[in-house]
Coordinates of C-alpha atoms in Angstrom, one line a residue:
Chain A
X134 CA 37.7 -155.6 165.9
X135 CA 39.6 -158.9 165.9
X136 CA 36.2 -160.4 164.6
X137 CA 36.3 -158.4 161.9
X138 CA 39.7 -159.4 161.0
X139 CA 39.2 -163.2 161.3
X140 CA 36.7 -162.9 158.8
X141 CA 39.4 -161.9 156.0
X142 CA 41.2 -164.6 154.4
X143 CA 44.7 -164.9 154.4
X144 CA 45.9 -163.3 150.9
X145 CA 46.5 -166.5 148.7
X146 CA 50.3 -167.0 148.2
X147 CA 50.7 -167.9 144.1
X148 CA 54.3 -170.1 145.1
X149 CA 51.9 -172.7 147.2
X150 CA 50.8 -175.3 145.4
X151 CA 47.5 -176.0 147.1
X152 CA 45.8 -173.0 145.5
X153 CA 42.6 -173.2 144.5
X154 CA 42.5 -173.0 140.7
X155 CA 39.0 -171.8 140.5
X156 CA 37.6 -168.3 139.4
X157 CA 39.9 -166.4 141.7
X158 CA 41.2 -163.4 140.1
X159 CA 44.6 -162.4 140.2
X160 CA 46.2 -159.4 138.9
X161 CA 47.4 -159.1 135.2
X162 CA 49.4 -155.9 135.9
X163 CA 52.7 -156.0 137.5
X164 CA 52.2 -155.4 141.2
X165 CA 53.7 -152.3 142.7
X166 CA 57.2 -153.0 143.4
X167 CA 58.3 -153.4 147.1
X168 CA 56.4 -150.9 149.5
X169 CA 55.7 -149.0 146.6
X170 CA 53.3 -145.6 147.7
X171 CA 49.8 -145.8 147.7
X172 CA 49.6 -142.5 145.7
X173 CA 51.5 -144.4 142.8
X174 CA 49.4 -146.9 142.8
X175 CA 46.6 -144.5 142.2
X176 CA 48.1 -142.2 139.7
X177 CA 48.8 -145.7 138.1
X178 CA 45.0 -146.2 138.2
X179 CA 43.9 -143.0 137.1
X180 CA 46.1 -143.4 134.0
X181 CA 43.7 -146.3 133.1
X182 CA 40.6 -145.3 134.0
X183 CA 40.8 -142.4 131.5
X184 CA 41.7 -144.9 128.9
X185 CA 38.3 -146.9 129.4
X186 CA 36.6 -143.8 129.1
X187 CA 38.0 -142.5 126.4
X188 CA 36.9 -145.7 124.5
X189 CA 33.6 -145.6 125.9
X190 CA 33.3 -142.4 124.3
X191 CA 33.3 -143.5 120.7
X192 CA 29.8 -144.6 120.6
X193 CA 27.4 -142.1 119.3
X194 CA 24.4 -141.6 121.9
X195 CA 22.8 -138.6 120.0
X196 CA 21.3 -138.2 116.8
X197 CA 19.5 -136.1 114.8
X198 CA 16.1 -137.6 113.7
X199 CA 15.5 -137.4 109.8
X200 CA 12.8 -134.4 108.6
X201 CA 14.3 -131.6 111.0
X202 CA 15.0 -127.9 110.1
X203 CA 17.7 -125.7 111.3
X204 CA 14.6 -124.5 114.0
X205 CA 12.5 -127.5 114.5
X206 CA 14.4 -131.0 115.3
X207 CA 13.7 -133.7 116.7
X208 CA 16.8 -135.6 118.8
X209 CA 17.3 -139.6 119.2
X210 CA 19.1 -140.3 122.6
X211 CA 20.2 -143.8 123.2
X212 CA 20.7 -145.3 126.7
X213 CA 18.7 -142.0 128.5
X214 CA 15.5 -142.2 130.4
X215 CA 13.1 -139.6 132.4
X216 CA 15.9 -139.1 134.8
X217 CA 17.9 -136.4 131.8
X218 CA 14.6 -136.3 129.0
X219 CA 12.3 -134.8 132.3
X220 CA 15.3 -132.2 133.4
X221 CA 16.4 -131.5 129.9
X222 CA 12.9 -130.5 128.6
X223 CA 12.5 -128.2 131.6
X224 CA 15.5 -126.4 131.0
X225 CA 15.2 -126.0 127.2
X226 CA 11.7 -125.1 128.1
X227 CA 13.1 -122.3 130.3
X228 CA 15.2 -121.1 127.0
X229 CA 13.5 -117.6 125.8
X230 CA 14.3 -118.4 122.1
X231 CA 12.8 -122.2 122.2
X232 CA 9.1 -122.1 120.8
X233 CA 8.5 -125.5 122.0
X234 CA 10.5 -128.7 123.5
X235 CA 9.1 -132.3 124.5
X236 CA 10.6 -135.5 125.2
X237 CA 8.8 -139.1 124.9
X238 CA 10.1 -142.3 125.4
X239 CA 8.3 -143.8 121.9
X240 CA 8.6 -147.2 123.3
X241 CA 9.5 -149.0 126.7
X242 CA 11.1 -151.8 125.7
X243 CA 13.4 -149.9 123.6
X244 CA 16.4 -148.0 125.7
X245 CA 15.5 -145.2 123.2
X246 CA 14.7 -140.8 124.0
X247 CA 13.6 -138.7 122.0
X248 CA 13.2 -135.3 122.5
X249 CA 11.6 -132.5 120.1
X250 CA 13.0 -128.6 119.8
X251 CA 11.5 -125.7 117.9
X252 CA 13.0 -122.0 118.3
X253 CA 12.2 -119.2 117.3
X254 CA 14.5 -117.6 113.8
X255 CA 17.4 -116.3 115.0
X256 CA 18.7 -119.4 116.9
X257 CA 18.8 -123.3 116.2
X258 CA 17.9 -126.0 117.8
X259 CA 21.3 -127.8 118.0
X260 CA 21.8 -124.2 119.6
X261 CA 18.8 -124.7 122.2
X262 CA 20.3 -128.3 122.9
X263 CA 23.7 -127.3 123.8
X264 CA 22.6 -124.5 125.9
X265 CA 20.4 -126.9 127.7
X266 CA 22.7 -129.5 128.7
X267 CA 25.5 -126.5 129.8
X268 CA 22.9 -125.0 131.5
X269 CA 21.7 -128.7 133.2
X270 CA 25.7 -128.5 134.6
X271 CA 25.2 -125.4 135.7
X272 CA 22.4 -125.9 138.1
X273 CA 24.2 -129.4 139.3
X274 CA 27.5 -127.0 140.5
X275 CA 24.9 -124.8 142.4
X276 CA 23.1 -127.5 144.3
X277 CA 26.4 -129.0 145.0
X278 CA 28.0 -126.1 146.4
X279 CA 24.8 -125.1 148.6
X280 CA 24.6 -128.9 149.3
X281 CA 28.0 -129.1 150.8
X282 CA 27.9 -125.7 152.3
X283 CA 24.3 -126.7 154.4
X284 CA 26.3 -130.0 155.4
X285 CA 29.3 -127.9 156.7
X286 CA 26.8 -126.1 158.9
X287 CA 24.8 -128.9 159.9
X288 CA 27.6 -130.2 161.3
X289 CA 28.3 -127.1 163.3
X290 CA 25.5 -126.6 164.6
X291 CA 25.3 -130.4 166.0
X292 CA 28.7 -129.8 168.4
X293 CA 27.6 -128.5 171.7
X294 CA 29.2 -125.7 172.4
Chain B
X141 CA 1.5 -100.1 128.1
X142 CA 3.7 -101.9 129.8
X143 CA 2.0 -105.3 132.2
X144 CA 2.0 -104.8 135.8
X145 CA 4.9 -107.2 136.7
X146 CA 3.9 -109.7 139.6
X147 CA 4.2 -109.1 143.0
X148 CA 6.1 -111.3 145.0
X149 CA 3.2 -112.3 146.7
X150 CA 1.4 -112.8 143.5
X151 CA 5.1 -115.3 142.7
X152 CA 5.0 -117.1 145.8
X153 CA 0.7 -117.9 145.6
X154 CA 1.6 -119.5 141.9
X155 CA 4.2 -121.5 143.5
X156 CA 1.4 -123.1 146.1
X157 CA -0.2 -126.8 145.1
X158 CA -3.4 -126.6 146.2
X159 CA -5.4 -129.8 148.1
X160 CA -9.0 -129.6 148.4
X161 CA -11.4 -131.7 149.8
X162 CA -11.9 -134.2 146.9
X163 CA -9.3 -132.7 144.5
X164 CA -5.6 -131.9 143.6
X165 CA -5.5 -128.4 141.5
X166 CA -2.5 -126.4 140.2
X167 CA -0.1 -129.4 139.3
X168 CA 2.3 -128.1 136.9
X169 CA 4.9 -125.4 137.2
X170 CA 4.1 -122.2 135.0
X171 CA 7.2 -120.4 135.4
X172 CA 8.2 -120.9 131.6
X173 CA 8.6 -118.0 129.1
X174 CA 6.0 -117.1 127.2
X175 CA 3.6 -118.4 129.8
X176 CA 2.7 -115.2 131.5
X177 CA 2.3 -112.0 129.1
X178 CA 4.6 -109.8 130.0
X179 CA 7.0 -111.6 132.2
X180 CA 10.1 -112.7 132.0
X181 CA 10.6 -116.3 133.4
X182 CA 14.1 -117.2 131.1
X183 CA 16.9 -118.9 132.8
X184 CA 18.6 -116.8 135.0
X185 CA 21.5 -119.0 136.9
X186 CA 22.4 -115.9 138.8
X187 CA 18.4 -115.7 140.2
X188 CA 18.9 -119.8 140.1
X189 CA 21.7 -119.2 142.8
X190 CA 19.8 -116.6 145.3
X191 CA 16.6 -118.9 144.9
X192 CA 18.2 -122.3 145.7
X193 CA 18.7 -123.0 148.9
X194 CA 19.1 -126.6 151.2
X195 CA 18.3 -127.1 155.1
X196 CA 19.6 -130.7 156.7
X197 CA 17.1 -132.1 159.4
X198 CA 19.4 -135.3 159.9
X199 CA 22.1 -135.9 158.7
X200 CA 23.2 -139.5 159.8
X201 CA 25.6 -142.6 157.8
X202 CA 22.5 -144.6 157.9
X203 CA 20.1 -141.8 157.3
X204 CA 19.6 -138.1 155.7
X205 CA 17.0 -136.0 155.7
X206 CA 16.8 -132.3 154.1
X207 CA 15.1 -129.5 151.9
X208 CA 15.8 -128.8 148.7
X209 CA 14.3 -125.4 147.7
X210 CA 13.8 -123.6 144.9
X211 CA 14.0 -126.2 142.0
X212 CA 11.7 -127.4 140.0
X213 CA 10.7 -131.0 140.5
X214 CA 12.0 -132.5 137.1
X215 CA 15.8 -131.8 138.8
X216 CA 14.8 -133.0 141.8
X217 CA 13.3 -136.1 140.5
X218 CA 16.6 -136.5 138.2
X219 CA 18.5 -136.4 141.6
X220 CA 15.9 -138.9 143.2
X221 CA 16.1 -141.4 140.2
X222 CA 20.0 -141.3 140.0
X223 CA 20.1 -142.2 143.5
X224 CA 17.9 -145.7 143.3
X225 CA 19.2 -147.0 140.0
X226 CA 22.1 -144.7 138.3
X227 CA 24.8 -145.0 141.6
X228 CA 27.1 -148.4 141.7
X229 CA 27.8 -150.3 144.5
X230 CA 29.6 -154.0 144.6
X231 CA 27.0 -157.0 145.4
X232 CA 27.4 -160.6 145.3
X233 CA 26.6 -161.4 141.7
X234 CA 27.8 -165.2 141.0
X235 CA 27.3 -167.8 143.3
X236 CA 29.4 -171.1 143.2
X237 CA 28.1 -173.5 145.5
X238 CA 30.3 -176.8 146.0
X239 CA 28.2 -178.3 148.9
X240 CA 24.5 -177.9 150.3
X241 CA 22.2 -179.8 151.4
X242 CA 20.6 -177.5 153.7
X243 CA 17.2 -177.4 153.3
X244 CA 16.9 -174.3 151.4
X245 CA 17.8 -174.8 147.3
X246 CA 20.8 -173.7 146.2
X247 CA 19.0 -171.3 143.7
X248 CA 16.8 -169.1 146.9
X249 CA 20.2 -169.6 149.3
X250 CA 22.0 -167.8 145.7
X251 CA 19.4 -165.2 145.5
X252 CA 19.3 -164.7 150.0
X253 CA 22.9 -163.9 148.9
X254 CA 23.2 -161.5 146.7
X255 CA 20.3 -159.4 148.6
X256 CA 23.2 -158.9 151.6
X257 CA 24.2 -155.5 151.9
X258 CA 28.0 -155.3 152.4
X259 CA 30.3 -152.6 152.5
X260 CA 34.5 -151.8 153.0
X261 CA 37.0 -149.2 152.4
X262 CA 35.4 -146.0 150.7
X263 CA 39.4 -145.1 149.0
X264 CA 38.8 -149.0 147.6
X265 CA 34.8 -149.0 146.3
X266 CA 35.7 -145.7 144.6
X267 CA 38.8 -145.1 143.3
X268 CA 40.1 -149.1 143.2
X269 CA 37.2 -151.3 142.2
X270 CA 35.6 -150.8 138.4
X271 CA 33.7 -152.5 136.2
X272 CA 33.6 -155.6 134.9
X273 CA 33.9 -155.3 131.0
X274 CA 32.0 -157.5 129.0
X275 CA 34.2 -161.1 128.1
X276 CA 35.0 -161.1 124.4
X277 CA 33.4 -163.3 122.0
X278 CA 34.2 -167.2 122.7
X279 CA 36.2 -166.3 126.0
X280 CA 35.1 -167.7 129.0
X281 CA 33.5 -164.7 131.4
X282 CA 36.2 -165.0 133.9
X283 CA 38.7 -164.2 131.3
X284 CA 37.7 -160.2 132.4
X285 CA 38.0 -160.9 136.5
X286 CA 40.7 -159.4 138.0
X287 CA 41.2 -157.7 141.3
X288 CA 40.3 -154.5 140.8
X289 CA 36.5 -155.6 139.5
X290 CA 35.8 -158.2 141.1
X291 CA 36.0 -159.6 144.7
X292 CA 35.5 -163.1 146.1
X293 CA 34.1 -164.2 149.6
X294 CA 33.9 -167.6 150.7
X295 CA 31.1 -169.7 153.4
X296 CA 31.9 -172.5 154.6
X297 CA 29.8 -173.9 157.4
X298 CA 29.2 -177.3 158.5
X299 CA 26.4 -178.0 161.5
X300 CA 27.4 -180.1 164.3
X301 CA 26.0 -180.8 168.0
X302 CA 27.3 -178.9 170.8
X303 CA 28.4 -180.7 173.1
X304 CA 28.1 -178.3 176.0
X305 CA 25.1 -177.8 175.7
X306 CA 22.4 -178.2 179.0
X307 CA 19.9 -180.8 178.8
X308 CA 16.8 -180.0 178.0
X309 CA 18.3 -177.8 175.8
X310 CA 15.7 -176.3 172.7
X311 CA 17.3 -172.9 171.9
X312 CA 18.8 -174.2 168.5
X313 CA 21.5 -171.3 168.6
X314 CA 22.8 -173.4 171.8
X315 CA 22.4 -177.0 170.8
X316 CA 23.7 -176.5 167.6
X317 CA 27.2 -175.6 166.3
X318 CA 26.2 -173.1 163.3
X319 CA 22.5 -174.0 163.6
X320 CA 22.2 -170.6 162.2
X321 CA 24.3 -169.4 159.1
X322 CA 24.5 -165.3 159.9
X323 CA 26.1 -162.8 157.1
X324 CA 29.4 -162.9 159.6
X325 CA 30.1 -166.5 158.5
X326 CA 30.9 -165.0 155.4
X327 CA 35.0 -164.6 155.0
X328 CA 36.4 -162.3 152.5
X329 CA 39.3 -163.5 150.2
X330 CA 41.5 -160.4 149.0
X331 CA 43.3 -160.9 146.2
X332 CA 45.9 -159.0 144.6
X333 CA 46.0 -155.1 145.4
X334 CA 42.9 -155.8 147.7
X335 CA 45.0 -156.8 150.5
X336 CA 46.3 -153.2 150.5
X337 CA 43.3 -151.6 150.0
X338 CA 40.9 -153.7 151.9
X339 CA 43.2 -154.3 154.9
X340 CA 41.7 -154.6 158.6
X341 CA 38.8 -151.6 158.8
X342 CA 38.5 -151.7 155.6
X343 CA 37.6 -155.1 154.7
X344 CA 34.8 -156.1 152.9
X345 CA 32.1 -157.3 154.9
X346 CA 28.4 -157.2 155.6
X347 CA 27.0 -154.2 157.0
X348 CA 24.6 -156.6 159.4
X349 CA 26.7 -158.8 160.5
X350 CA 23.7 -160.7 162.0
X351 CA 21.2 -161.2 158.8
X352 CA 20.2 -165.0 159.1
X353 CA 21.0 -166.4 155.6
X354 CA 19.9 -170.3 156.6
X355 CA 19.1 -172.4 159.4
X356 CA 20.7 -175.7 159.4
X357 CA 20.5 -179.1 161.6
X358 CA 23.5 -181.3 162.6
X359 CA 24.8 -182.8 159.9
X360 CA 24.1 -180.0 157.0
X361 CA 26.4 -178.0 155.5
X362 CA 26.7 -175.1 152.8
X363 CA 30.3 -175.0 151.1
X364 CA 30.1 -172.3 149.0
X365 CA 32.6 -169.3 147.1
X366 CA 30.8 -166.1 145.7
X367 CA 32.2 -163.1 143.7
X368 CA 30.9 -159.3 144.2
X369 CA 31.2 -156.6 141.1
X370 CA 30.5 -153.3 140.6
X371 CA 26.8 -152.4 139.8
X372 CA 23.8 -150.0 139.7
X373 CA 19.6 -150.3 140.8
X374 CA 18.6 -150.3 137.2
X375 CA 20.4 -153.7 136.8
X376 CA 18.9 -155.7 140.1
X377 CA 17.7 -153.5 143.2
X378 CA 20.7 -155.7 145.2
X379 CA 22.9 -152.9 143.7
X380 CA 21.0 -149.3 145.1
X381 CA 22.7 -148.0 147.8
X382 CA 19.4 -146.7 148.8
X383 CA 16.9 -148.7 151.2
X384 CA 14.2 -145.5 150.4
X385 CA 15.3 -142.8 148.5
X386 CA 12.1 -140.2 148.2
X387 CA 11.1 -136.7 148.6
X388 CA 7.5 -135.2 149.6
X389 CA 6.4 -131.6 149.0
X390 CA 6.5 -129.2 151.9
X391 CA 2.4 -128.6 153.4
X392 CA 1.0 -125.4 153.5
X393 CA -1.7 -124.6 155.6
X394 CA -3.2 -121.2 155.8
X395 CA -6.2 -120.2 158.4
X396 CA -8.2 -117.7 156.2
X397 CA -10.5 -116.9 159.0
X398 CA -10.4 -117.5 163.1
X399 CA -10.4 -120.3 164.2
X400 CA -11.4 -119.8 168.4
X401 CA -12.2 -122.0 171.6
X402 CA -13.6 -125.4 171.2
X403 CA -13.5 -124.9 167.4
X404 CA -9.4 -124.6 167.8
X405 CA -9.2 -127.8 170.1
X406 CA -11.0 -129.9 167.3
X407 CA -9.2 -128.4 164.3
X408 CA -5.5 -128.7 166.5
X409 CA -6.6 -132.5 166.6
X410 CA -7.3 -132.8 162.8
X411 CA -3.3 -132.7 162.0
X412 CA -0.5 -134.7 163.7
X413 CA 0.9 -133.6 166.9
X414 CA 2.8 -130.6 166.7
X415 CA 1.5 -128.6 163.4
X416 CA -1.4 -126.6 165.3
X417 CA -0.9 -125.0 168.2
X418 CA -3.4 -123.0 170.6
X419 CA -2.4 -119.1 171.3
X420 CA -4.3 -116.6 173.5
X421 CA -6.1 -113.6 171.3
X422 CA -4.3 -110.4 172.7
X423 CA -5.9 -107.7 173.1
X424 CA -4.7 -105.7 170.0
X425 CA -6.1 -108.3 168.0
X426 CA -9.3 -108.2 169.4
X427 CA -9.4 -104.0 169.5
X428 CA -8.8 -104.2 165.4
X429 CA -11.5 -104.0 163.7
X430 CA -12.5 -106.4 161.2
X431 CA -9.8 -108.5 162.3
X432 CA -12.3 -111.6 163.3
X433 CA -11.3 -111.7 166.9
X434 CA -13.9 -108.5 167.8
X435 CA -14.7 -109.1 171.6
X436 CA -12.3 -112.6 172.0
X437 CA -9.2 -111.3 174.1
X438 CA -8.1 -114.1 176.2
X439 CA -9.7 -116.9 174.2
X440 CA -7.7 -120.1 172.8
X441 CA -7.0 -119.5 168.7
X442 CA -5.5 -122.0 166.4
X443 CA -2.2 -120.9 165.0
X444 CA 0.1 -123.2 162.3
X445 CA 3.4 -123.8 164.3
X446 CA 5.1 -126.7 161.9
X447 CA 3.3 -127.4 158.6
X448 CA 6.6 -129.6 158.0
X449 CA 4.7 -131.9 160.0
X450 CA 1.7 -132.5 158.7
X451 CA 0.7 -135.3 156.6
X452 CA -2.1 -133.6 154.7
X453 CA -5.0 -136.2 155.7
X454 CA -7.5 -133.2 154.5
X455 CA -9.2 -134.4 157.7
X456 CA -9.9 -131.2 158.5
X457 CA -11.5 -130.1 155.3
X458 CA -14.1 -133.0 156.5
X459 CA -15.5 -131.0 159.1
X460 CA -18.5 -128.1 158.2
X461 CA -17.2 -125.8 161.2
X462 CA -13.8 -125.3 158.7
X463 CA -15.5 -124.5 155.6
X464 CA -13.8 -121.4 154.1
X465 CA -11.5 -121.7 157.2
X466 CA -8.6 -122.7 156.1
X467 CA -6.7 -123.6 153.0
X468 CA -4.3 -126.5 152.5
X469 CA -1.5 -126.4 149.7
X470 CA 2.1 -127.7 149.1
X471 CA 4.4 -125.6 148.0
X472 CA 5.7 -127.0 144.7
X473 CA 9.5 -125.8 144.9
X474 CA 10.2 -127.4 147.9
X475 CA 11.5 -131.0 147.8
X476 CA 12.0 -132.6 151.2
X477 CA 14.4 -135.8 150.5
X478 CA 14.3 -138.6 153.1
X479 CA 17.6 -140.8 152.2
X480 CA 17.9 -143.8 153.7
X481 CA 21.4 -145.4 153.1
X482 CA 21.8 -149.8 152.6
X483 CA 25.5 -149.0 154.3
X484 CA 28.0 -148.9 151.8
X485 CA 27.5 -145.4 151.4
X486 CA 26.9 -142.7 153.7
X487 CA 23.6 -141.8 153.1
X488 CA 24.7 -137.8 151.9
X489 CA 27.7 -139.0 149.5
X490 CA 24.9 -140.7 147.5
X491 CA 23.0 -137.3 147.3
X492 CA 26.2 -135.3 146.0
X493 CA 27.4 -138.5 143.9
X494 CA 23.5 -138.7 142.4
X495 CA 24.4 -134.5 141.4
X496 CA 28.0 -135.2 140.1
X497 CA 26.1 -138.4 138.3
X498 CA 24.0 -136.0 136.6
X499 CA 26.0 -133.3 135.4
X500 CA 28.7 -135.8 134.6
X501 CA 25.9 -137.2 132.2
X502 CA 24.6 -133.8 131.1
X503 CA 28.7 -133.4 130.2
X504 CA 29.2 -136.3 127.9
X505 CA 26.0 -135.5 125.7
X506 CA 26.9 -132.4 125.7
X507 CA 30.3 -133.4 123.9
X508 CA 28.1 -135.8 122.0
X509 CA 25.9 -133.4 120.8
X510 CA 29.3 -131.6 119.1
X511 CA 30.6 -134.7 117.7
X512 CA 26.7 -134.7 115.9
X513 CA 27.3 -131.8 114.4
X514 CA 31.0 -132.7 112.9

């Protein structure tokens, strides 16, 4: 693979002075110091991942759409499609104490979700939404387990014996 | 009085799509409470575990094929969606170009670019590379690149005669020095902690090294540095890190009556090599009565040996001979994917990423939904 290899740039050296001062990014943290591990340098990562999500977080996706009852609401999701409205309706649907759910997407053009929930007494809809979207988890962690499990044995089966 | 309950017979016959001659009947899925009097169809993620099941067919880098059974389609098409548009991978995204005159404009050679699939180290493109944020008001927009969201790649060819070439030479691959630009002329230029994580294997490169990007003549020359970031198919389809990702219903085909001699031959070649196949009627078939095959031991039936097969061209429901014959059908809980990877993933990561996508998603509304209420 020495073709592969000629085809990576030597790493640009920041004490030359013929470095191209264009876009090229360079690092803003401190660089690891001396052969540092490779498992720092991720737990370093991590750390700052989390951050970005955590401020990612703060915007409010869901809200409650004005005229709804403790049993009938309807639900504004921002940012969401068919891919969760489709999946979420099904499951709520599957709820025993929802009356009725839908979802529409009032306008193309606008990155906008809504979806609609009635129960019966006895339970809310905030109730019925919650209990969808755990439930929506739940059927990801068994199609992942059986999904890895079927690989696993796939891969058996390919090795002659 | 209590409802009879429904056999499972009565269960698996609702779960059957059927395809008729001219018409496509029993679409949706029923199994909903309060649908059927009686029964009980609430969530159940105990029966959701015994009922879901997946069989691989292939299972290759470059391509994945397998069954997903027993869910119902709007999961499976939350899966299939994810994986077009929802999963990230790094693509050319800004083009700088210093020098062409080439014969192809800067702005196609730009978009010829960022169409390249390329991939690199997997402990890099997940757990290294990130997005690129947004630049702050009145701050230029590389004010946000830095080496763990963005990566830069260089071409730089020039096209010159070739000396060695024989006379009489017209392969332009021969008689030109870089009369062809390929993906491979591309060089990547690691910066920072790329070096580390991008280092000899691992570097980032295309995955066809031999996509032609431009032909040039002696004298031409394209002098150009890109950058790559982090991005998802519902931006620009240069960021899916499927070629197809798709799924098809599994066929049913049911022979109501027999099917026998010259009758068989013809309805074997109505479906695709492989889904009907001829069997001799015993003789305990043809002893029974009203079984169909009264006084045929010995003659050629049609039997279904791999609906998986079939396309369901209906062809057979064309033919008079068949009417009442058989009965074709797809069986509405069972998804068969066909995932075709671009190369920077192996084509079943992007399955079980598209299912962590999902549940990741179905996670943070969830916590959404409780900050609502507070």
């Amino acid at each position: 693979m020495a073709k592969s290899k000629s085809r990576t740039k030597a790493p640009q050296n920041a004490d030359e002075d013929d470095v191209v001062m264009q876009e090229l990014p360079t690092s803003h943290q401190p660089d690891v110091q001396d052969d540092a591990s490779m498992a720092e340098a991720n737990g370093e990562d991590d750390a700052d991942i989390e951050d970005e999500e955590e401020v990612e977080d703060d915007t409010q996706r869901v809200r409650l759409l004005p005229g709804s009852t403790p049993t009938a609401a309807s639900f504004e999701f921002l940012d969401e499609g068919h891919t969760l409205g489709n999946a979420l309706r099904y499951i709520i649907m599957k709820n025993p104490d929802v009356e009725f759910c839908a979802y529409a997407i009032p306008h193309p053009s606008e990155p906008k979700m809504n979806v609609r929930i009635q129960t019966y007494e006895g339970t809310t809809a905030i109730d019925a939404l919650q209990k969808g979207l755990k439930d929506l988890q739940d059927v990801c962690d068994v199609v992942s387990d059986k999904f890895v499990a079927a690989q696993k044995g796939f891969k058996k089966k390919s090795i002659p014996p | 009085m209590p409802r009879k309950q429904p056999t499972e017979e009565d269960l698996e016959r609702r779960k059957i799509v059927s395809v008729n001659a001219e018409t496509v009947t029993d679409v949706t899925s029923t199994d909903f409470p309060g649908n059927w009097p009686g029964e009980n169809h609430a969530w159940d993620i105990e029966k959701v575990i015994r009922d879901t099941k997946i069989e691989f067919h292939q299972n290759e880098p470059a391509e994945a094929s397998f069954s997903l059974i027993g869910v119902d389609a709007s999961i499976a098409n939350a899966f299939r969606r994810i994986m077009i548009a929802d999963i990230p991978t790094i693509a050319i995204e800004k083009v700088f170009i210093d020098n062409n005159t080439s014969v192809i404009q800067d702005e196609v050679l730009a978009h010829r670019l960022g169409l390249i699939p390329f991939t690199g180290g997997r402990e890099g493109l997940d757990n290294f590379m990130r997005w690129l944020p947004k630049p702050k008001d009145n701050e230029p927009i590389e004010s946000t690149y830095f080496d763990y969201n963005t990566i830069s790649l260089e071409l730089k060819v020039t096209c010159t005669d070739n000396p060695d070439a024989a006379p009489g030479e017209k392969d332009p691959r021969k008689l030109y020095n870089h009369g062809h630009v390929y993906a491979k002329d591309i060089v990547f230029a690691p910066v920072g902690r790329q070096v580390k994580y991008f280092a000899g294997e691992d570097a980032i490169r295309p995955v066809n090294p031999d996509i032609l990007i431009a032909k040039l003549r002696p004298g031409q020359q394209i002098e150009l540095s890109m950058i790559m970031h982090k991005g998802v198919g519902s931006d620009h389809a240069k960021f899916s890190p499927v070629a197809t990702a798709s799924y098809r219903l599994l066929p049913t085909i049911t022979i109501l009556q027999p099917i026998l001699g010259r009758d068989a031959e013809k309805f074997a070649k109505c479906f695709p090599e492989g889904v009907i196949g001829l069997a001799k009627v015993t003789k305990e078939e043809a002893a029974r009565q009203g079984s169909g095959y009264e006084g045929h031991a010995g003659e050629l039936k049609a039997v279904v040996v791999n609906p998986m097969l079939d396309t369901v061209s209906r062809e057979c429901l064309r033919h008079g001979e068949f009417k009442d014959k058989v009965r074709l059908g797809r069986k509405r809980d069972h998804f068969i994917f066909n995932v075709e990877s671009t190369g920077q993933w192996e084509s079943d990561a992007i399955f079980l990423a598209s299912i962590a996508h999902l549940k990741e998603k179905a996670r943070k509304l969830e916590q959404q939904v409780v900050d609502m209420v507070r």
